[in-house]
Amino acid sequence: MMKTGETFHDRSKGKDVRTSNIVAAKAVANAVRTSLGPRGMDKLMELSNGEVLISNDGATILSKMNVLHPAAKMLVELSQSQDIEAGDGTTTVVVVAGALLEACAELLSKGIHPTAIATSFMKAAVKATQILEGIAKPVDLNDREQLISAVNTCLSSKVVCQNSDILAPIAVDSVLGVIEDRDTATNVDLRDIRMVEQMGGTIDDTELVNGLVFRKGSSKSAGGPSQIDNAKIAMIQFCLSAPKTDMDNNIVVSDYAAMDRILRDERKFLLGLCKKIKKSGANVVLIQKSILRDAYNELSLHFLAKMGILVVTDVERQDVEFICRTLGCQPVAHVDSLAKEKLGEAAHVGDVVMPGSGHKVVKFTGVKNPGKTMTVLLRGSNNLVLAEANRSIHDAQCVVRSLVKKRFLIAGGGAPEVEVSLRLKEYALGLTGMDSYCIKAFAEALEAIPYTLAENAGMKPIDTVTELRKQHSEGMNGAGINVKRNIVSNMYDLNVLQPLLVSTSAINLATETVCMILKVDDLVVVM
């Protein structure tokens, strides 16, 4: 008998918790499943701040979803892990995880222990990686055409796929431009590539700048120059305005003579600063934003304009390091430390009017670029298009980075998944006991990718997957789904290629996540 006032908390049994976790995670996987592949649907998201976002990038969709269930959150983090590791295949990894969870539910219902399933799945993932490495073809980073083919495959499923002939070469050249030595490089830091978004025009106006671009034009209020050849650039972090006291004080001026003296001293102080800048040999000045007081005023801009110095104002603090690496200059915190050796160089600096919008940007071209950096000037008709183009180019750059990390290409269009599925089934036949049964279920789950690709393209999925199995069993390991003609073709002939790292990373990360979900048998809510 329970005493009055007592409460009885029934802890959920492991079986129920596991079922709940699998159902929740599958719901997330099904949400993004329709956006897989070149014929995948786009998602329209309304964010909490009222903004609208259109994307079919798995990581973007899931990161914006308000997911409450802890197991479903694991799938959101899974897509982000794939985004960090490979950059592409963020939808694939979630669909594979969903299919594996479905396989787990069937195996659990037959009474197989979760630990046995997890162990077999990890074995299958290792074997799958070996199979993929066996069919991969080596790639040379100097072969630009092959790299562009891989990037085109990545862009084919994006909203901006019709502009891939412009964006693919930009993505390839921007990544190759920041690599020190192509033969020995093992990774690329994509922070060395700066994306500058400028509204107006179309995506076809996007260009790669071997130099630097600022989002706004130079300061024209005092009528200074707008074009400078053989530029000497100073990056200043001190303020070109009258000094202020540390505390907020007010000065009361009672007569005109004192007022004139204050203005005269201010003018003299600013003229002294501007003369020192001119004396250093600088003819282009970049002024960092200031919080404590005005970084510049009209009078200082007037003096610099009279001296023939081009001025770019409001440089963000976080951009200073990138600017200094690109131009080879050093930031100067005090006017007395401004010297000739701290200046950067560029063949030409000038305002450029953007076609289609009338906006001006400052372009630095002909830089020596000791820090190996690149800038992509993105154009688009509105913020939605710009944001999606930015994400698509980032994914495309990640594909090239994946090829730098692991220099192998495999076919796309669902071909590697069918090949792995077929070889794993053969491997499972040679095993005994639980392993054989679980690895066969793992192999069948991988067919979810070609099945979904065919389904999204409006083809008959069962017929298509059967045809793929037939061709792969006959030794044609490049056979995949040609969504343009709705038939099964050799992907190598169509140049539908993808990096090996994308597929191996997707299978390994999905398997690890599924095993983690399987091993959870209780849900403890800590309030």
XYZ file of C-alpha atoms in Angstrom:
527
model
C 0.000 0.000 0.000
C 1.221 3.520 -0.832
C 0.902 6.114 1.871
C -1.110 9.249 1.092
C 1.026 12.063 -0.318
C 3.568 9.677 -1.864
C 4.129 9.656 -5.612
C 5.267 6.685 -7.635
C 7.519 7.335 -10.647
C 7.539 4.459 -13.080
C 10.868 4.420 -14.964
C 10.406 3.727 -18.632
C 11.612 0.303 -19.629
C 14.534 0.064 -22.036
C 12.444 -1.340 -24.861
C 9.931 1.535 -24.774
C 12.653 4.190 -24.573
C 14.528 2.645 -27.487
C 11.367 2.535 -29.600
C 10.586 6.159 -28.714
C 14.134 7.254 -29.675
C 14.014 5.389 -32.990
C 10.607 6.845 -33.909
C 11.727 10.414 -33.063
C 15.005 10.131 -35.012
C 13.211 8.580 -38.027
C 10.756 11.500 -38.041
C 13.673 13.938 -38.453
C 15.215 11.789 -41.214
C 11.901 11.673 -43.099
C 11.600 15.476 -42.874
C 14.722 16.011 -45.029
C 14.433 12.854 -47.152
C 12.511 14.594 -49.960
C 15.315 17.131 -50.434
C 17.935 14.509 -51.421
C 19.500 14.651 -54.871
C 19.281 16.900 -57.959
C 15.492 16.461 -58.203
C 14.989 16.952 -54.451
C 12.470 19.490 -53.155
C 13.449 22.744 -51.428
C 12.230 23.672 -47.964
C 10.697 27.053 -47.140
C 11.401 27.984 -43.518
C 9.950 30.840 -41.523
C 12.372 31.718 -38.739
C 11.409 33.002 -35.289
C 12.407 36.570 -36.239
C 9.994 36.521 -39.221
C 12.695 35.967 -41.881
C 12.096 33.478 -44.680
C 14.757 30.981 -45.760
C 14.751 28.710 -48.840
C 17.243 25.837 -48.882
C 17.647 22.129 -49.564
C 20.934 21.784 -47.669
C 20.354 19.151 -44.965
C 22.532 20.831 -42.315
C 20.837 24.224 -42.852
C 17.290 22.786 -42.689
C 17.976 20.758 -39.545
C 19.852 23.562 -37.750
C 16.798 25.824 -38.183
C 14.312 23.166 -37.001
C 13.070 23.457 -33.433
C 13.747 19.873 -32.298
C 12.791 18.925 -28.724
C 13.385 15.157 -28.474
C 16.987 14.371 -27.346
C 17.395 11.456 -29.812
C 16.162 13.627 -32.695
C 18.687 16.292 -31.656
C 21.431 13.709 -32.203
C 20.471 13.575 -35.898
C 20.690 17.375 -36.128
C 24.205 17.216 -34.630
C 25.036 14.328 -36.983
C 24.346 16.499 -40.055
C 26.487 19.276 -38.545
C 29.353 16.802 -37.961
C 29.163 15.779 -41.627
C 29.133 19.482 -42.599
C 32.359 20.056 -40.634
C 34.107 16.872 -41.774
C 33.188 16.755 -45.485
C 30.974 19.813 -46.143
C 28.721 17.878 -48.521
C 26.393 14.896 -48.035
C 24.565 16.434 -45.053
C 21.183 15.129 -46.292
C 22.673 11.728 -47.278
C 24.043 11.107 -43.777
C 20.630 11.723 -42.158
C 18.784 9.523 -44.695
C 21.326 6.700 -44.123
C 20.899 7.058 -40.333
C 17.095 6.918 -40.727
C 17.323 3.748 -42.866
C 19.706 2.086 -40.371
C 17.334 2.914 -37.500
C 14.494 1.289 -39.426
C 16.661 -1.813 -39.846
C 17.409 -1.724 -36.089
C 13.695 -1.625 -35.242
C 13.157 -4.831 -37.281
C 16.162 -6.597 -35.722
C 15.069 -5.605 -32.200
C 11.557 -6.908 -32.849
C 13.128 -10.314 -33.678
C 14.716 -10.337 -30.213
C 18.349 -9.582 -31.162
C 20.236 -7.753 -28.401
C 21.046 -4.046 -29.087
C 24.758 -4.525 -28.259
C 25.009 -7.373 -30.805
C 23.408 -5.128 -33.459
C 25.751 -2.209 -32.635
C 28.882 -4.420 -32.816
C 27.843 -5.896 -36.180
C 26.992 -2.442 -37.581
C 30.447 -1.110 -36.641
C 32.061 -4.102 -38.413
C 29.876 -3.437 -41.474
C 30.919 0.263 -41.523
C 34.625 -0.688 -41.497
C 34.052 -3.196 -44.323
C 32.007 -0.582 -46.283
C 34.902 1.898 -46.058
C 37.292 -0.753 -47.430
C 34.908 -1.540 -50.336
C 34.614 2.184 -51.225
C 38.407 2.622 -51.098
C 38.703 -0.371 -53.424
C 36.517 1.186 -56.163
C 37.820 4.790 -55.766
C 39.892 6.433 -58.496
C 42.866 8.685 -57.588
C 42.612 12.387 -58.488
C 45.331 14.906 -59.322
C 44.793 18.395 -57.900
C 46.338 19.858 -61.060
C 43.542 18.296 -63.132
C 41.107 21.219 -62.914
C 38.438 19.578 -65.105
C 38.095 16.580 -62.777
C 37.719 18.874 -59.765
C 35.046 20.928 -61.575
C 33.124 17.683 -62.367
C 33.065 16.808 -58.652
C 31.904 20.337 -57.741
C 29.195 20.236 -60.448
C 27.812 17.044 -58.850
C 27.622 18.853 -55.501
C 25.947 21.942 -57.018
C 23.448 19.886 -59.069
C 21.223 19.439 -55.996
C 21.318 23.100 -54.941
C 18.812 25.891 -55.628
C 21.489 27.627 -57.751
C 22.215 24.530 -59.920
C 21.502 26.407 -63.173
C 24.474 28.719 -62.394
C 26.916 25.867 -61.732
C 28.933 26.642 -64.902
C 29.870 29.988 -63.259
C 30.095 28.914 -59.592
C 31.995 25.595 -60.023
C 35.199 27.121 -61.525
C 35.065 29.921 -58.889
C 34.859 27.355 -56.054
C 37.733 25.273 -57.483
C 40.019 28.240 -58.232
C 39.366 29.905 -54.867
C 40.419 26.785 -52.925
C 43.424 26.005 -55.164
C 44.474 29.663 -54.812
C 44.927 29.405 -51.028
C 46.892 26.119 -51.035
C 50.606 26.637 -50.410
C 51.844 23.451 -52.122
C 49.377 21.226 -54.004
C 51.597 18.127 -53.797
C 51.991 18.093 -50.008
C 48.828 19.870 -48.743
C 46.587 17.770 -46.468
C 43.979 20.381 -45.533
C 42.657 23.826 -46.486
C 41.462 26.596 -44.172
C 38.351 27.995 -45.864
C 38.589 31.105 -43.645
C 41.310 32.233 -46.071
C 38.513 32.773 -48.632
C 36.371 35.824 -47.938
C 32.796 35.936 -49.214
C 31.562 39.470 -49.965
C 27.813 39.652 -50.663
C 26.550 42.549 -52.777
C 22.872 42.788 -53.655
C 21.973 43.601 -57.248
C 22.638 41.956 -60.595
C 22.382 38.158 -60.901
C 24.427 35.170 -59.714
C 26.090 35.153 -63.165
C 27.809 38.441 -62.157
C 29.635 36.658 -59.299
C 33.410 36.880 -59.668
C 36.613 35.684 -58.040
C 38.966 38.518 -57.037
C 42.644 37.790 -56.500
C 42.896 40.585 -53.966
C 40.435 42.340 -51.710
C 36.943 43.838 -51.962
C 35.161 46.077 -49.439
C 31.372 46.072 -49.240
C 31.131 49.879 -49.505
C 32.830 52.539 -51.597
C 35.549 54.950 -50.441
C 34.610 58.088 -48.480
C 33.718 60.768 -50.999
C 32.361 63.474 -48.668
C 35.490 65.610 -49.006
C 36.015 65.020 -52.747
C 39.098 62.804 -52.491
C 40.492 60.525 -55.219
C 38.569 57.384 -56.187
C 41.306 55.577 -58.180
C 44.928 55.091 -57.072
C 47.642 53.288 -59.041
C 50.715 51.833 -57.320
C 48.987 52.100 -53.964
C 50.758 52.184 -50.587
C 48.189 51.129 -48.001
C 48.096 52.017 -44.306
C 45.792 50.145 -41.890
C 45.248 52.552 -38.980
C 43.613 51.746 -35.645
C 43.893 55.236 -34.122
C 41.180 57.906 -34.403
C 41.366 60.839 -36.813
C 39.218 63.059 -34.600
C 39.683 65.487 -31.705
C 40.835 63.833 -28.443
C 38.306 63.248 -25.695
C 38.645 62.980 -21.925
C 38.315 59.537 -20.360
C 35.218 60.586 -18.453
C 32.170 62.230 -19.976
C 32.895 65.894 -19.249
C 31.252 69.057 -20.545
C 33.261 72.203 -21.257
C 31.383 75.484 -21.049
C 32.877 78.166 -23.346
C 31.879 81.699 -22.416
C 33.516 83.851 -25.110
C 34.139 83.637 -28.858
C 37.942 83.949 -28.543
C 38.141 80.728 -26.509
C 35.816 78.989 -28.993
C 38.043 80.014 -31.916
C 41.098 78.784 -30.037
C 39.486 75.353 -29.431
C 38.564 75.014 -33.119
C 42.018 76.197 -34.205
C 43.756 73.700 -31.913
C 41.516 70.885 -33.148
C 42.299 71.808 -36.739
C 46.034 71.952 -35.958
C 45.920 68.555 -34.181
C 44.136 66.845 -37.095
C 46.403 68.460 -39.692
C 49.411 67.149 -37.750
C 47.992 63.586 -37.847
C 47.241 63.796 -41.576
C 50.736 65.177 -42.357
C 52.356 62.255 -40.523
C 50.228 59.806 -42.580
C 51.283 61.571 -45.796
C 54.927 61.600 -44.674
C 54.921 57.800 -44.284
C 54.228 57.536 -48.040
C 50.700 56.122 -47.740
C 48.200 57.076 -50.448
C 45.393 54.705 -49.313
C 44.181 54.701 -45.687
C 41.933 52.055 -44.123
C 40.334 53.271 -40.865
C 39.131 50.724 -38.295
C 35.771 51.301 -36.607
C 35.973 52.910 -33.165
C 33.617 52.552 -30.197
C 34.962 55.137 -27.726
C 34.950 58.126 -30.065
C 34.559 58.986 -33.745
C 37.131 57.129 -35.856
C 37.219 60.144 -38.209
C 35.429 63.431 -38.818
C 34.678 65.591 -41.851
C 37.707 67.800 -41.243
C 40.198 64.903 -41.224
C 38.618 63.475 -44.420
C 38.945 66.957 -45.988
C 42.681 67.144 -45.166
C 43.329 63.598 -46.489
C 41.402 64.383 -49.688
C 43.516 67.542 -50.240
C 46.639 65.386 -49.867
C 45.325 62.971 -52.558
C 44.774 60.042 -50.193
C 41.950 57.546 -50.815
C 40.105 56.700 -47.570
C 38.092 53.564 -46.723
C 36.230 53.907 -43.414
C 34.446 51.580 -40.972
C 36.715 48.544 -41.341
C 35.414 45.829 -39.008
C 37.751 44.692 -36.239
C 37.420 40.977 -37.204
C 38.443 41.759 -40.812
C 41.739 43.417 -39.846
C 43.781 40.188 -39.725
C 42.511 39.012 -43.146
C 43.190 42.468 -44.696
C 46.730 42.586 -43.296
C 47.518 39.080 -44.554
C 46.171 39.890 -48.028
C 47.842 43.281 -48.470
C 51.008 42.575 -46.487
C 50.511 45.571 -44.216
C 50.618 45.844 -40.412
C 47.926 47.483 -38.271
C 49.149 50.731 -36.703
C 47.762 51.675 -33.265
C 49.509 55.062 -32.920
C 50.450 57.663 -35.521
C 54.076 57.828 -34.307
C 54.640 54.143 -35.131
C 53.433 54.570 -38.748
C 56.428 53.782 -40.943
C 57.076 52.877 -44.568
C 57.767 49.197 -43.778
C 54.312 48.817 -42.208
C 52.511 49.741 -45.431
C 50.909 47.231 -47.804
C 51.071 47.391 -51.592
C 48.618 46.962 -54.473
C 48.904 47.684 -58.197
C 45.508 49.409 -58.245
C 42.903 50.507 -55.706
C 39.657 52.072 -56.818
C 35.900 52.349 -56.630
C 33.960 50.033 -58.935
C 30.259 50.552 -59.670
C 28.356 47.274 -59.474
C 26.219 46.648 -62.593
C 22.549 46.212 -61.858
C 22.508 48.081 -58.561
C 24.578 51.285 -58.722
C 26.346 50.352 -55.447
C 30.051 51.071 -55.215
C 32.692 48.741 -53.803
C 36.421 49.325 -53.316
C 38.564 46.790 -55.160
C 42.249 46.091 -54.439
C 43.901 44.308 -57.368
C 47.463 43.299 -58.151
C 48.360 42.472 -54.534
C 51.455 40.419 -53.734
C 49.303 38.301 -51.357
C 51.963 36.823 -49.066
C 49.263 35.228 -46.880
C 47.589 33.308 -49.769
C 44.000 34.592 -49.534
C 41.147 34.951 -52.048
C 37.916 36.961 -52.193
C 34.647 35.917 -53.854
C 32.326 38.816 -54.781
C 28.827 37.318 -54.702
C 25.955 38.953 -56.561
C 22.240 38.189 -56.326
C 18.874 39.840 -56.842
C 17.782 39.533 -53.194
C 18.958 38.370 -49.765
C 17.379 34.909 -50.146
C 19.313 34.180 -53.330
C 22.552 35.630 -51.896
C 22.341 33.543 -48.720
C 21.645 30.321 -50.642
C 24.430 31.049 -53.176
C 26.824 31.648 -50.270
C 25.919 28.289 -48.679
C 26.177 26.505 -52.049
C 29.642 27.929 -52.810
C 30.765 26.974 -49.291
C 29.608 23.375 -49.893
C 31.368 23.361 -53.267
C 34.602 24.607 -51.639
C 34.247 21.854 -49.024
C 34.128 19.281 -51.856
C 37.499 20.531 -53.137
C 38.804 20.523 -49.536
C 37.648 16.871 -49.194
C 39.697 16.022 -52.299
C 42.740 17.740 -50.768
C 42.283 15.676 -47.570
C 41.659 12.364 -49.379
C 42.632 12.428 -53.047
C 40.137 9.914 -54.427
C 36.929 10.227 -56.452
C 34.018 7.804 -56.707
C 30.889 7.793 -58.871
C 27.764 9.640 -57.729
C 24.079 8.967 -58.407
C 23.667 6.260 -55.756
C 26.328 4.025 -57.400
C 28.661 3.643 -54.355
C 25.777 2.746 -51.995
C 24.496 -0.003 -54.322
C 28.027 -1.362 -54.788
C 28.659 -1.422 -51.011
C 25.239 -3.012 -50.401
C 25.936 -5.785 -52.907
C 29.473 -6.539 -51.620
C 28.321 -6.471 -47.965
C 25.579 -9.022 -48.718
C 28.248 -11.307 -50.279
C 30.466 -10.722 -47.210
C 27.541 -11.534 -44.853
C 26.995 -14.918 -46.583
C 30.463 -16.002 -45.438
C 29.752 -15.142 -41.792
C 27.810 -17.089 -39.168
C 25.377 -16.226 -36.393
C 24.107 -12.753 -35.515
C 26.835 -10.953 -37.503
C 25.616 -12.372 -40.803
C 22.022 -11.380 -40.075
C 22.825 -7.827 -38.886
C 25.301 -7.028 -41.676
C 22.712 -8.145 -44.272
C 20.216 -5.713 -42.692
C 22.905 -2.949 -42.789
C 23.501 -3.653 -46.501
C 19.794 -3.451 -47.323
C 19.476 -0.164 -45.393
C 22.110 1.493 -47.634
C 19.779 1.026 -50.625
C 17.633 3.808 -49.126
C 19.869 6.339 -50.948
C 19.290 5.119 -54.562
C 15.647 4.361 -53.636
C 15.106 7.958 -52.425
C 17.011 9.438 -55.403
C 14.750 7.535 -57.810
C 11.613 8.427 -55.830
C 12.483 12.155 -55.805
C 13.158 12.068 -59.559
C 9.692 10.644 -60.247
C 11.013 7.239 -61.340
C 9.775 3.823 -60.191
C 12.067 3.212 -57.198
C 11.761 -0.609 -56.981
C 12.406 -1.092 -60.737
C 15.344 1.334 -60.647
C 17.053 -0.251 -57.621
C 16.555 -3.741 -59.138
C 18.192 -2.579 -62.404
C 21.077 -1.025 -60.409
C 21.623 -4.304 -58.540
C 21.669 -6.224 -61.845
C 24.269 -3.918 -63.444
C 26.504 -3.888 -60.334
C 26.371 -7.680 -60.063
C 27.610 -7.772 -63.689
C 30.694 -5.760 -62.606
C 29.687 -2.251 -63.681
C 30.484 -0.448 -60.400
C 29.861 3.005 -61.900
C 26.165 2.365 -62.661
C 23.987 5.036 -61.048
C 20.742 6.952 -61.523
C 20.706 9.466 -64.391
C 17.977 11.805 -63.142
C 18.043 13.935 -66.291
C 16.924 11.083 -68.537
C 15.331 8.889 -65.832
C 17.445 5.849 -66.679
C 20.375 3.914 -65.179
C 23.703 5.025 -66.726
C 27.435 4.810 -66.103
C 28.215 7.781 -63.863
C 31.880 7.912 -64.908
C 30.819 8.553 -68.535
C 28.525 11.410 -67.394
C 31.266 12.908 -65.147
C 28.983 12.596 -62.095
C 31.736 12.250 -59.499
C 32.028 12.882 -55.774
C 34.890 12.765 -53.227
C 35.514 9.460 -51.454
C 35.570 11.303 -48.099
C 31.919 12.375 -48.447
C 30.634 8.769 -48.684
C 32.992 7.165 -46.141
C 32.357 9.964 -43.641
C 28.552 9.695 -44.134
C 28.500 5.907 -43.542
C 30.837 6.032 -40.511
C 29.144 9.006 -38.815
C 25.633 7.602 -39.415
C 26.659 4.188 -38.010
C 28.228 5.755 -34.883
C 25.072 7.792 -34.205
C 22.750 4.801 -34.711
C 24.880 2.662 -32.357
C 24.752 5.435 -29.763
C 20.935 5.649 -30.002
C 20.711 1.812 -29.770
C 22.720 1.682 -26.545
C 20.378 4.092 -24.736
C 17.877 2.193 -22.587
C 16.558 4.912 -20.270
C 15.657 8.577 -20.421
C 16.485 10.526 -17.243
C 15.035 14.033 -17.125
C 17.079 16.260 -14.811
C 15.024 19.294 -13.835
